[in-house]
Amino acid sequence: MTASIASAPDTVQLRADPDTHKLYGGWRIIARKEFGDHVHSVRFVILVVLMALAGLASVHSASGPIRAAASAATDVPSIFLYLFTLSPDRVPAFHEFLAILGPLLGFDAVNGERSQRTLPRLVAQPIHRDEVINGKFVAGIGAIALALAAVMAVAVSYGMLRLGVGPTINDVVRMIAFFVVAVVYIALWLALAIVLSVVTRRAATAALAGIAIWLVFTLFGGLIAGLVADTVHPVPTTSPTTEQVLANARLELMVRRFSPSQLYDEATGVLLNPARQSTGLIIQDTTSQALPSTLSLSESLVLAWWQVAALVGGVVVMFAAAYALFMRQEVRA
Amino acid sequence: MPPEDDGVALETRDLTKHYGDRTAVDSLNLQIRRGEIFGLLGPNGAGKTTTILMLLGLTEPSSGEARVDGLDPRRDPLSVKRRVGYLPDDVGFYDEMTARANLEYTARLNRLREPDATERIEFLLEQVGLSSVIDRRVWTFSRGMRQRLGLADALIKRPSILILDEPSVNIDPEGVRELLKFVADLRTDEGLTVLLSSHLLHQVETVCDRIGIFVSGRLVGLGTVAELAGALDDDWVFELGVDPGLSATHLAGVVGAVSGVRTVEGDGPGRWMISAGRDVHLELLSAVAAAGGTIDHFVRRGADLDAIYHRYFTGRTDDSEHRVGA
């Protein structure tokens, strides 16, 4: 050990550690482990298989009418993308299901570490505490992206077989845009699930709460919006005026937009359907007046931008909440 | 250039932690020298784990400070955590993963490189006697095996300081002996500084160079086992059982009147705890007999942790929540 130089103060001095810089990037180690855990878990495999089946079913049911119509129609903009948007047999488009991945991958992120009593040991390693939650979030997004890509690949391949046409370059770009929006949307549910895993002690509670919230927003959101709209702007059953109907519909749409699933539907609806020219209310009159033209991708993006921005904002807010709550918690709760 | 090594591995200065109204750790001042095995002794809830978490930078002190090798855990948490191996109270592992995979994760978190990490893991599991189950999933492990795995886990990073929180809980006496011998050898061979917390003095007194007695967040005694026992020589504690037919106030008066008796405490119906500054057992017995009491139990408390606890508790005003031997 080198003797201290003369100018060294004789009070107890904080020593600097020369090797601290080697300790950056702990979140990557955590993310890699968590990603591996997700991908190898039975939970994940079951989900992906289920989604792939749902994807096949919806593509299958959509492909029939498309094949029938395609021979007649010549100027249909993008036959291929109809695979994702048409579902004549009331089979919901498969990607509506995907959001459940979020709650299911995140609900035990933190309370799982607590119940296994691994958290004190983990945070005693040379990592910052926030790297635990950052790594877990990144790993969850990675697993979601992987699952979505796999399911889309299955659905697209099957669609190509059934239709006998492949996607155009334009279709591929739109599918990539859809993919990104879908990942952001599911990441929002993932972030919510992580919040729940921080605040609840038991993983089962968090899972149940996460699925409940998901159900409320996706299934009952429309119902609630309709109720609110009918209460505030009731539409008389006999001879309602246009204004009354419009006010009711506008309010309903506004309330619906508090639900991420509504924002997601609007954004992906525009991205997957070049013929769609509005995300708002479409009144019969305007449809007939609208030009039967299609939008370019950038025009579609302009239409969907605020929905996408709202989704991204939601992810940021949710993750920030999870982060702040986790950082304030005691290691030994 | 680091300032001259002052030989202190762990240090706390007026370290204090409040949880709401409760004070978990109250102005703790402690210095643990390099290469020392220090026992932090106290009942459950005395603030031992909180102190350890503050040393590791895992809990913010309310006031005061902690130093690990001269480093502030609040400012340099990574450097502190790189040199401190920590075996938590009731250690847990990822049950679905093998022992090896669990330790590999720890090795990666400590940025150990691949061939080195594998070698180190195999060596340590050999040391703690888990070589044969290295590729078994941890959920098949007994508590004792988990404890030993935890010790190997804490040593992966080649720490210079080892902190063991209640390492003797959940393992059989033979296991405790093995574990403590292992720790003592580590100190001898590698010059490790060891802080170990326990609520059982007799389990750790053989390995600890010094012991701090920690009660309700305060350090009430500090020294070698011999020093602490020496301080007890003038402390005589008797348990007395008398036929409950005798009036309690009468008996307390009779016993309290014996010269040398410091305190008389009720300890259940007909049960008494008497502390005195000298050996008063003959006077006590005859006084009780003269008062007409039938003695069914009479024993002197040994110089064990109970006696030490009792001594320090009776020195405090708010000892009601820590009845010993009740």
CSV table of N, CA, C and O in Angstrom, one decimal, chain A residues 118-162:
chain,number,residue,atom,x,y,z
A,118,THR,N,-35.4,-13.4,-2.3
A,118,THR,CA,-34.2,-13.2,-3.0
A,118,THR,C,-33.8,-11.7,-3.1
A,118,THR,O,-32.7,-11.4,-3.5
A,119,LEU,N,-34.8,-10.8,-2.8
A,119,LEU,CA,-34.6,-9.4,-3.0
A,119,LEU,C,-33.4,-8.9,-2.2
A,119,LEU,O,-32.5,-8.2,-2.8
A,120,PRO,N,-33.3,-9.2,-0.9
A,120,PRO,CA,-32.1,-8.6,-0.2
A,120,PRO,C,-30.8,-9.1,-0.8
A,120,PRO,O,-29.8,-8.3,-0.9
A,121,ARG,N,-30.7,-10.4,-1.2
A,121,ARG,CA,-29.5,-10.9,-1.7
A,121,ARG,C,-29.2,-10.2,-3.1
A,121,ARG,O,-28.1,-9.9,-3.4
A,122,LEU,N,-30.2,-10.0,-3.9
A,122,LEU,CA,-30.1,-9.4,-5.2
A,122,LEU,C,-29.5,-8.0,-5.1
A,122,LEU,O,-28.6,-7.6,-5.7
A,123,VAL,N,-30.2,-7.2,-4.2
A,123,VAL,CA,-29.8,-5.8,-4.2
A,123,VAL,C,-28.5,-5.6,-3.4
A,123,VAL,O,-27.9,-4.5,-3.4
A,124,ALA,N,-28.0,-6.6,-2.7
A,124,ALA,CA,-26.7,-6.5,-2.0
A,124,ALA,C,-25.6,-6.8,-3.0
A,124,ALA,O,-24.4,-6.6,-2.6
A,125,GLN,N,-25.9,-7.1,-4.3
A,125,GLN,CA,-24.8,-7.2,-5.3
A,125,GLN,C,-24.5,-5.8,-5.8
A,125,GLN,O,-25.3,-4.9,-5.7
A,126,PRO,N,-23.3,-5.7,-6.4
A,126,PRO,CA,-23.0,-4.3,-6.9
A,126,PRO,C,-23.8,-3.8,-8.1
A,126,PRO,O,-23.3,-3.7,-9.2
A,127,ILE,N,-25.0,-3.6,-7.8
A,127,ILE,CA,-25.9,-2.9,-8.8
A,127,ILE,C,-26.7,-1.8,-8.1
A,127,ILE,O,-26.8,-1.9,-6.9
A,128,HIS,N,-27.2,-0.9,-8.9
A,128,HIS,CA,-28.1,0.1,-8.3
A,128,HIS,C,-29.4,-0.5,-8.1
A,128,HIS,O,-29.8,-1.4,-8.9
A,129,ARG,N,-30.2,0.0,-7.1
A,129,ARG,CA,-31.4,-0.6,-6.9
A,129,ARG,C,-32.4,-0.5,-8.1
A,129,ARG,O,-33.2,-1.4,-8.4
A,130,ASP,N,-32.3,0.7,-8.8
A,130,ASP,CA,-33.3,0.9,-9.9
A,130,ASP,C,-33.0,-0.1,-11.0
A,130,ASP,O,-33.9,-0.3,-11.9
A,131,GLU,N,-31.8,-0.6,-11.1
A,131,GLU,CA,-31.5,-1.5,-12.2
A,131,GLU,C,-32.3,-2.8,-12.1
A,131,GLU,O,-32.5,-3.4,-13.1
A,132,VAL,N,-32.8,-3.1,-10.9
A,132,VAL,CA,-33.6,-4.3,-10.7
A,132,VAL,C,-34.9,-4.1,-11.5
A,132,VAL,O,-35.3,-4.9,-12.4
A,133,ILE,N,-35.5,-2.9,-11.3
A,133,ILE,CA,-36.8,-2.7,-11.9
A,133,ILE,C,-36.7,-2.4,-13.4
A,133,ILE,O,-37.4,-2.8,-14.3
A,134,ASN,N,-35.6,-1.6,-13.8
A,134,ASN,CA,-35.3,-1.3,-15.2
A,134,ASN,C,-35.1,-2.6,-16.0
A,134,ASN,O,-35.6,-2.8,-17.0
A,135,GLY,N,-34.3,-3.5,-15.4
A,135,GLY,CA,-33.9,-4.7,-16.1
A,135,GLY,C,-35.2,-5.6,-16.3
A,135,GLY,O,-35.4,-6.2,-17.3
A,136,LYS,N,-36.0,-5.6,-15.3
A,136,LYS,CA,-37.2,-6.4,-15.4
A,136,LYS,C,-38.2,-5.9,-16.4
A,136,LYS,O,-38.8,-6.6,-17.2
A,137,PHE,N,-38.3,-4.5,-16.5
A,137,PHE,CA,-39.2,-3.9,-17.5
A,137,PHE,C,-38.7,-4.2,-18.9
A,137,PHE,O,-39.4,-4.6,-19.8
A,138,VAL,N,-37.4,-4.0,-19.1
A,138,VAL,CA,-36.8,-4.3,-20.4
A,138,VAL,C,-37.0,-5.7,-20.8
A,138,VAL,O,-37.4,-6.0,-22.0
A,139,ALA,N,-36.8,-6.6,-19.9
A,139,ALA,CA,-36.9,-8.1,-20.2
A,139,ALA,C,-38.4,-8.4,-20.6
A,139,ALA,O,-38.6,-9.1,-21.5
A,140,GLY,N,-39.3,-7.7,-19.9
A,140,GLY,CA,-40.7,-8.0,-20.2
A,140,GLY,C,-41.0,-7.5,-21.6
A,140,GLY,O,-41.7,-8.2,-22.4
A,141,ILE,N,-40.5,-6.3,-21.9
A,141,ILE,CA,-40.8,-5.7,-23.3
A,141,ILE,C,-40.2,-6.7,-24.3
A,141,ILE,O,-40.8,-7.0,-25.3
A,142,GLY,N,-39.0,-7.2,-24.0
A,142,GLY,CA,-38.3,-8.1,-25.0
A,142,GLY,C,-39.1,-9.3,-25.2
A,142,GLY,O,-39.3,-9.8,-26.3
A,143,ALA,N,-39.7,-9.9,-24.1
A,143,ALA,CA,-40.4,-11.1,-24.2
A,143,ALA,C,-41.7,-10.8,-25.0
A,143,ALA,O,-42.2,-11.6,-25.8
A,144,ILE,N,-42.3,-9.7,-24.7
A,144,ILE,CA,-43.6,-9.3,-25.4
A,144,ILE,C,-43.3,-9.2,-26.9
A,144,ILE,O,-44.0,-9.7,-27.8
A,145,ALA,N,-42.2,-8.5,-27.3
A,145,ALA,CA,-41.8,-8.3,-28.7
A,145,ALA,C,-41.6,-9.6,-29.3
A,145,ALA,O,-42.1,-9.9,-30.5
A,146,LEU,N,-40.9,-10.5,-28.6
A,146,LEU,CA,-40.7,-11.8,-29.2
A,146,LEU,C,-42.0,-12.6,-29.4
A,146,LEU,O,-42.2,-13.1,-30.5
A,147,ALA,N,-42.9,-12.6,-28.4
A,147,ALA,CA,-44.1,-13.3,-28.6
A,147,ALA,C,-44.9,-12.7,-29.7
A,147,ALA,O,-45.5,-13.5,-30.6
A,148,LEU,N,-45.0,-11.4,-29.8
A,148,LEU,CA,-45.8,-10.8,-30.9
A,148,LEU,C,-45.2,-11.1,-32.2
A,148,LEU,O,-45.9,-11.4,-33.2
A,149,ALA,N,-43.9,-11.0,-32.3
A,149,ALA,CA,-43.2,-11.3,-33.6
A,149,ALA,C,-43.5,-12.7,-34.0
A,149,ALA,O,-43.8,-13.0,-35.2
A,150,ALA,N,-43.5,-13.6,-33.1
A,150,ALA,CA,-43.7,-15.0,-33.4
A,150,ALA,C,-45.1,-15.2,-33.9
A,150,ALA,O,-45.4,-15.9,-34.9
A,151,VAL,N,-46.1,-14.6,-33.1
A,151,VAL,CA,-47.5,-14.8,-33.5
A,151,VAL,C,-47.8,-14.2,-34.8
A,151,VAL,O,-48.5,-14.8,-35.7
A,152,MET,N,-47.2,-13.0,-35.1
A,152,MET,CA,-47.4,-12.3,-36.4
A,152,MET,C,-46.8,-13.2,-37.5
A,152,MET,O,-47.4,-13.3,-38.6
A,153,ALA,N,-45.7,-13.7,-37.3
A,153,ALA,CA,-45.0,-14.6,-38.3
A,153,ALA,C,-45.9,-15.7,-38.7
A,153,ALA,O,-46.1,-16.0,-39.8
A,154,VAL,N,-46.5,-16.4,-37.6
A,154,VAL,CA,-47.4,-17.5,-37.9
A,154,VAL,C,-48.6,-17.0,-38.7
A,154,VAL,O,-48.9,-17.6,-39.7
A,155,ALA,N,-49.2,-16.0,-38.2
A,155,ALA,CA,-50.4,-15.5,-38.9
A,155,ALA,C,-50.1,-15.1,-40.3
A,155,ALA,O,-50.9,-15.4,-41.2
A,156,VAL,N,-49.0,-14.4,-40.5
A,156,VAL,CA,-48.7,-13.9,-41.9
A,156,VAL,C,-48.4,-15.0,-42.8
A,156,VAL,O,-48.9,-15.1,-43.9
A,157,SER,N,-47.7,-16.0,-42.3
A,157,SER,CA,-47.3,-17.2,-43.2
A,157,SER,C,-48.6,-17.9,-43.6
A,157,SER,O,-48.8,-18.3,-44.7
A,158,TYR,N,-49.5,-18.1,-42.6
A,158,TYR,CA,-50.7,-18.8,-42.9
A,158,TYR,C,-51.6,-18.0,-43.9
A,158,TYR,O,-52.2,-18.5,-44.8
A,159,GLY,N,-51.6,-16.6,-43.7
A,159,GLY,CA,-52.3,-15.8,-44.6
A,159,GLY,C,-51.8,-15.9,-46.0
A,159,GLY,O,-52.6,-15.9,-47.0
A,160,MET,N,-50.5,-15.9,-46.2
A,160,MET,CA,-49.9,-16.0,-47.5
A,160,MET,C,-50.3,-17.3,-48.1
A,160,MET,O,-50.6,-17.4,-49.3
A,161,LEU,N,-50.3,-18.4,-47.4
A,161,LEU,CA,-50.7,-19.7,-47.9
A,161,LEU,C,-52.2,-19.6,-48.4
A,161,LEU,O,-52.5,-20.1,-49.5
A,162,ARG,N,-53.0,-19.0,-47.6
A,162,ARG,CA,-54.5,-19.0,-47.9
A,162,ARG,C,-54.8,-18.1,-49.1
A,162,ARG,O,-55.6,-18.4,-49.9
